Coordinates of C-alpha atoms in Angstrom, one line a residue:
M8 CA -7.4 2.2 -27.4
P9 CA -8.3 4.2 -23.9
C10 CA -6.5 3.0 -20.7
L11 CA -6.0 4.0 -17.0
L12 CA -2.8 4.5 -15.4
L13 CA -3.1 3.8 -11.3
K14 CA -0.5 4.4 -9.0
G15 CA -2.4 1.9 -6.8
D16 CA -1.4 -1.8 -6.5
I17 CA -5.3 -3.1 -7.2
I18 CA -4.8 -6.1 -5.2
E19 CA -2.8 -5.5 -2.2
S20 CA -4.7 -1.3 -2.0
K21 CA -7.7 -1.1 -0.2
T22 CA -8.3 2.6 -1.2
G23 CA -11.3 4.4 -2.6
T24 CA -9.0 5.7 -5.6
V25 CA -8.7 2.1 -6.5
R26 CA -11.7 0.5 -6.2
W27 CA -13.0 3.7 -8.5
A28 CA -10.6 2.3 -11.5
L29 CA -11.8 -1.1 -11.1
E30 CA -15.6 -0.2 -10.5
V31 CA -15.2 1.5 -14.4
Q32 CA -13.2 -1.0 -16.1
K33 CA -15.8 -3.4 -15.1
A34 CA -18.1 -0.9 -16.4
I35 CA -16.1 -0.1 -19.7
P36 CA -14.9 -4.4 -20.7
D37 CA -12.5 -2.5 -23.2
L38 CA -10.8 0.0 -21.1
S39 CA -7.4 -1.6 -20.2
L40 CA -6.2 -0.5 -16.8
F41 CA -2.1 -0.2 -16.4
Y42 CA -1.0 -0.2 -12.3
F43 CA 2.3 0.2 -10.5
G44 CA 2.9 -2.1 -7.8
K45 CA 4.1 -5.5 -6.9
S46 CA 1.4 -8.0 -7.2
N47 CA 0.4 -9.5 -10.2
S48 CA -3.3 -9.8 -11.7
L49 CA -4.9 -13.2 -13.6
Q50 CA -7.8 -10.5 -14.7
K51 CA -8.1 -9.5 -18.9
N52 CA -6.8 -6.1 -19.6
Q53 CA -4.9 -5.5 -16.6
Y54 CA -1.1 -5.0 -16.7
L55 CA 1.2 -4.7 -13.6
I56 CA 4.3 -2.5 -13.9
K57 CA 6.7 -3.3 -11.0
I58 CA 8.2 -0.7 -9.3
A59 CA 10.6 -0.2 -6.4
K60 CA 11.3 2.5 -4.0
I61 CA 14.8 3.6 -3.6
G62 CA 15.1 6.6 -0.6
S63 CA 12.2 8.8 -1.7
I64 CA 12.1 8.0 -5.4
Y65 CA 10.4 5.1 -7.1
I66 CA 12.0 3.4 -9.9
I67 CA 10.6 1.0 -13.0
L68 CA 12.1 -2.4 -12.9
P69 CA 14.0 -3.4 -15.8
T70 CA 11.8 -6.8 -16.3
F71 CA 11.0 -8.4 -19.4
S72 CA 7.3 -8.2 -18.1
N73 CA 7.7 -4.7 -17.6
L74 CA 8.8 -3.7 -20.5
R75 CA 6.4 -5.5 -22.3
N76 CA 3.6 -4.0 -20.6
I77 CA 4.8 -0.7 -20.9
A78 CA 4.9 -1.4 -24.8
K79 CA 1.4 -1.8 -24.5
L80 CA 0.6 1.5 -22.5
L81 CA 2.3 3.5 -25.3
K82 CA 0.0 2.1 -27.5
C83 CA -3.1 3.8 -26.0
N84 CA -4.3 6.4 -27.9
S85 CA -5.8 7.9 -24.4
V86 CA -4.1 7.9 -21.2
Y87 CA -6.2 8.7 -17.6
F88 CA -4.1 9.3 -14.7
V89 CA -6.0 8.0 -12.2
D90 CA -4.3 9.8 -9.0
I91 CA -1.0 11.1 -9.5
P92 CA 2.4 9.5 -9.1
S93 CA 5.3 10.9 -6.9
L94 CA 6.4 14.2 -9.2
P95 CA 10.2 13.1 -10.9
F96 CA 8.2 9.4 -11.5
F97 CA 4.7 11.0 -12.9
L98 CA 7.0 13.4 -15.1
L99 CA 8.9 11.1 -16.5
I100 CA 5.7 8.8 -17.5
Y101 CA 4.4 12.3 -19.0
F102 CA 6.9 13.7 -21.1
I103 CA 7.2 9.9 -22.7
L104 CA 3.3 9.7 -23.4
K105 CA 3.0 13.3 -24.6
L106 CA 6.1 12.5 -27.3
F107 CA 4.2 9.5 -28.5
G108 CA 1.4 11.6 -29.6
R109 CA -1.4 10.4 -26.2
K110 CA -4.2 12.2 -25.5
I111 CA -3.7 12.5 -21.5
I112 CA -6.4 13.4 -19.2
F113 CA -6.5 13.9 -15.2
G114 CA -8.4 12.4 -12.7
L115 CA -8.1 14.8 -9.4
H116 CA -9.0 11.7 -7.0
G117 CA -6.2 13.4 -4.3
F118 CA -5.1 16.5 -3.2
I119 CA -2.0 17.2 -5.2
Q120 CA -4.1 20.0 -6.9
R121 CA -4.2 21.9 -4.0
D122 CA -0.8 21.8 -2.5
N123 CA 1.0 24.8 -2.2
G124 CA 4.4 23.2 -2.6
I125 CA 6.9 23.1 -5.2
K126 CA 4.9 19.7 -6.4
G127 CA 1.2 21.6 -6.6
K128 CA 2.8 24.0 -8.7
I129 CA 4.8 22.1 -11.2
F130 CA 1.3 19.4 -11.3
R131 CA -1.1 22.7 -11.8
N132 CA 1.2 24.2 -14.7
V133 CA 1.3 21.0 -16.4
A134 CA -2.5 20.3 -15.9
K135 CA -3.9 23.5 -17.2
H136 CA -2.7 22.5 -20.6
E137 CA -4.7 18.9 -20.6
T138 CA -7.8 17.5 -20.0
V139 CA -8.6 17.2 -16.5
H140 CA -11.7 15.4 -14.2
V141 CA -13.0 17.0 -11.5
L142 CA -15.3 15.3 -8.7
N143 CA -16.2 18.4 -7.2
V144 CA -17.1 22.0 -7.5
Y145 CA -14.4 22.9 -5.4
D146 CA -11.5 21.6 -7.4
K147 CA -12.9 22.9 -10.6
N148 CA -13.3 26.5 -9.5
L149 CA -9.5 25.8 -8.3
M150 CA -8.5 24.8 -12.0
E151 CA -10.3 27.1 -13.8
K152 CA -8.5 29.8 -11.8
I153 CA -5.2 28.4 -13.0
G154 CA -6.6 28.9 -16.3
C155 CA -7.5 25.2 -17.2
K156 CA -9.7 25.2 -19.9
R157 CA -10.8 21.6 -20.4
I158 CA -12.5 20.7 -17.1
F159 CA -15.0 17.7 -16.8
L160 CA -16.8 17.7 -13.5
I161 CA -18.3 14.1 -13.0
P162 CA -19.2 12.6 -9.5
N163 CA -18.4 9.5 -8.8
F164 CA -21.6 6.8 -9.1
I165 CA -23.3 4.1 -7.1
Y166 CA -21.6 0.9 -7.5
S167 CA -24.2 -1.6 -6.5
N168 CA -27.4 -1.5 -8.3
S169 CA -29.6 -2.2 -5.8
S170 CA -29.8 -1.9 -2.0
E171 CA -31.6 -2.9 1.3
I172 CA -33.0 -0.9 4.3
I173 CA -34.0 -3.0 7.4
R174 CA -35.9 -1.3 10.4
C175 CA -34.1 -1.5 12.9
N176 CA -35.5 -1.2 16.9
K177 CA -32.6 0.8 18.1
F178 CA -31.0 4.0 16.3
I179 CA -27.5 3.5 15.1
V180 CA -25.2 6.0 14.2
L181 CA -22.9 4.6 11.3
F182 CA -19.4 5.9 10.7
V183 CA -17.2 4.3 8.0
G184 CA -13.7 5.2 7.0
R185 CA -9.7 4.7 7.6
L186 CA -9.1 5.6 11.0
D187 CA -6.6 8.6 11.0
I188 CA -7.0 11.8 12.5
N189 CA -5.5 14.6 9.9
H190 CA -7.3 13.5 7.0
K191 CA -10.6 11.6 8.7
G192 CA -10.9 13.2 12.1
I193 CA -11.0 10.0 14.7
D194 CA -10.1 13.0 17.5
L195 CA -13.7 14.9 16.2
L196 CA -15.8 11.7 16.1
V197 CA -14.3 10.7 19.8
D198 CA -15.0 14.3 21.2
I199 CA -18.4 14.0 19.2
I200 CA -19.3 10.6 20.5
L201 CA -18.9 11.6 24.2
K202 CA -21.1 14.3 24.3
L203 CA -24.0 12.4 23.5
K204 CA -26.1 10.4 25.6
T205 CA -25.6 6.3 25.9
N206 CA -29.0 5.5 24.5
I207 CA -27.6 6.6 20.8
E208 CA -25.9 3.5 19.3
F209 CA -22.7 4.0 17.3
H210 CA -21.1 1.5 14.6
I211 CA -17.5 2.5 13.9
I212 CA -15.9 0.3 10.6
G213 CA -12.2 1.1 9.5
N214 CA -8.9 0.4 10.2
G215 CA -5.4 2.7 10.5
E216 CA -3.1 4.7 12.8
G217 CA -6.3 5.4 14.9
K218 CA -7.5 2.0 15.5
N219 CA -6.4 2.3 19.1
V220 CA -8.0 5.2 20.0
I221 CA -11.3 3.9 18.9
E222 CA -10.5 0.2 20.5
E223 CA -10.0 2.2 23.6
L224 CA -13.1 4.0 23.4
A225 CA -15.1 0.7 23.0
K226 CA -14.2 -0.7 26.1
K227 CA -14.9 2.3 28.2
Q228 CA -18.6 3.4 26.0
T229 CA -20.7 0.7 26.1
N230 CA -23.1 2.2 23.1
V231 CA -19.7 2.1 21.2
K232 CA -19.0 -1.1 18.7
Y233 CA -16.0 -1.2 16.8
L234 CA -16.3 -4.0 14.2
G235 CA -12.5 -3.2 12.4
E236 CA -12.0 -4.1 8.7
V237 CA -15.0 -6.2 7.7
N238 CA -16.4 -7.7 4.1
D239 CA -18.9 -6.3 1.6
E240 CA -21.5 -8.4 2.6
V241 CA -21.4 -7.1 6.3
L242 CA -20.6 -3.8 5.1
S243 CA -23.8 -3.8 3.3
Q244 CA -25.7 -5.0 6.2
E245 CA -24.3 -2.2 8.6
Y246 CA -25.7 0.5 5.9
A247 CA -28.8 -1.4 5.9
R248 CA -29.2 -1.8 9.7
A249 CA -27.9 2.1 10.4
S250 CA -30.3 5.1 11.3
L251 CA -27.5 7.7 9.9
F252 CA -24.7 8.2 8.8
I253 CA -21.4 10.6 9.8
L254 CA -18.1 11.9 8.3
T255 CA -15.8 13.6 10.9
S256 CA -13.5 14.7 7.7
R257 CA -11.2 17.4 7.2
Y258 CA -11.2 17.4 4.1
E259 CA -12.5 15.4 1.0
T260 CA -12.0 15.2 -3.3
F261 CA -15.5 13.3 -2.9
G262 CA -16.5 10.9 0.1
Y263 CA -17.8 7.5 -1.6
V264 CA -18.7 6.4 1.7
L265 CA -21.2 9.2 1.6
L266 CA -22.8 7.7 -1.9
E267 CA -22.7 4.3 -0.1
A268 CA -24.5 5.6 3.0
Q269 CA -27.3 7.5 0.9
S270 CA -27.5 4.3 -1.3
H271 CA -29.5 2.9 1.5
G272 CA -31.5 5.8 2.5
L273 CA -28.7 7.0 5.4
P274 CA -29.1 11.1 6.3
I275 CA -25.9 12.4 6.6
V276 CA -24.4 14.8 9.2
A277 CA -20.7 16.3 8.2
F278 CA -18.9 18.8 8.6
D279 CA -19.6 21.8 5.9
L280 CA -16.4 21.3 3.0
P281 CA -17.0 22.4 -0.3
E282 CA -16.1 19.4 -1.8
I283 CA -18.9 17.0 -0.3
R284 CA -21.9 20.0 0.0
D285 CA -23.1 19.2 -3.2
N286 CA -23.0 15.5 -2.6
I287 CA -25.6 15.5 0.3
I288 CA -29.0 14.7 -0.6
L289 CA -30.9 14.9 3.4
G290 CA -28.8 15.6 6.0
K291 CA -27.0 18.3 8.1
L292 CA -24.0 20.3 7.7
V293 CA -22.2 21.7 10.6
R294 CA -19.4 24.6 11.2
P295 CA -16.1 23.2 10.9
F296 CA -14.7 21.7 13.2
N297 CA -17.3 22.5 15.8
T298 CA -18.2 19.2 17.5
E299 CA -21.2 21.1 19.6
D300 CA -22.9 21.5 17.0
F301 CA -22.3 18.1 14.9
A302 CA -23.3 15.9 18.5
R303 CA -26.3 18.9 18.4
A304 CA -27.2 17.7 15.0
I305 CA -27.0 13.9 15.5
L306 CA -29.3 14.7 18.7
D307 CA -32.0 16.1 16.3
F308 CA -32.1 13.0 13.9
Y309 CA -32.4 10.6 16.5
N310 CA -35.6 12.8 17.9
Q311 CA -37.0 12.7 14.6
Y312 CA -36.7 9.0 14.9
K313 CA -38.1 8.9 18.4
L314 CA -40.9 10.9 17.5
N315 CA -42.1 9.1 14.3
K316 CA -40.5 6.3 13.3
E317 CA -42.6 5.3 10.3
K318 CA -42.1 8.8 8.7
Y319 CA -38.1 8.4 9.2
Y320 CA -38.1 5.5 7.1
L321 CA -40.1 7.2 4.8
I322 CA -38.0 9.8 4.5
R323 CA -34.9 7.3 3.9
E324 CA -36.6 5.5 1.1
E325 CA -36.7 8.5 -0.8
I326 CA -33.2 9.6 0.0
R327 CA -32.7 6.0 -1.8
R328 CA -34.4 6.7 -4.9
K329 CA -32.7 9.9 -5.3
A330 CA -29.2 8.4 -4.9
Y331 CA -29.8 6.4 -7.5
D332 CA -31.1 8.4 -9.4
I333 CA -28.4 11.5 -9.0
F334 CA -25.4 9.1 -8.8
N335 CA -26.6 6.6 -11.3
K336 CA -23.8 4.0 -13.2
Q337 CA -24.6 4.3 -16.4
K338 CA -25.6 7.8 -16.4
I339 CA -22.2 8.8 -15.6
I340 CA -20.1 6.0 -17.3
D341 CA -21.4 7.5 -20.6
N342 CA -20.1 10.8 -19.3
I343 CA -16.4 9.5 -18.3
L344 CA -16.4 7.6 -22.0
K345 CA -16.5 11.3 -23.2
L346 CA -13.7 12.2 -21.4
F347 CA -11.9 9.6 -24.1
L348 CA -13.3 11.3 -27.6

């Protein structure tokens, strides 16, 4: 029996990694999902391992349900680590699974493989002896350099089976993501918006510590609409009505929002990060982290839209078609299944 081992709470967490694990399990019904957290799932083949944090260390609580679920985990013949828990916690679980002779697969959905500190060094020394799933060429090259032999480059897939494109009478630039500075570059987003004309409308979706910055921007700029967190239906409508999608991240592992955007036929403007370079069907990658170039790229797409709207929508249809072909769900799920063999 293969399984996924996830460090996030599948009920409380809203991260892209948790969403990926749930979508993979949905596509592979016999796949069990074990996760660390506090919230019980009522879904079949989903098993909670309750943990508590003491200082900076996580511990597994000595409860009957935990013992029962850990016993089930140890019966899995292949265990896929979806991202890596805190290091002492991870090493304990890893060595117990190895003691039981289980196949280990590491999914590099986070950034520990790039960590230059002791945590990254320990992880890389462990991972090079196991099967590794990477989402981008950058991490593939990194793992090859340290001597990892079993590397599988498998991108994310589009979760939906169909999507809509709505012809709107205005040019809307869409941003979707966590509102933080260090990772998602909210400071860069603000600078870009302030450089552009007010007849280009910006819609911003997301939450995080940068929320106040975006709220203040929306109050001052009539062309900025902050929607906060939205449900899947509203999100899909925003993608469908938008004209362009922007990503201002300083680093990524994949950037699933790029797939969501392109499944609705949206061109992309982003900084030229090696992690996302291969995932852009049509768009503009600009010098990191030059907001002048970024604003100019948005203006270029705006001018294309104004010049010939019909042609612009034909381009969007082509992006959508290619997105569903390249990031086809069944094709990629078939490749994920091969990891467990």
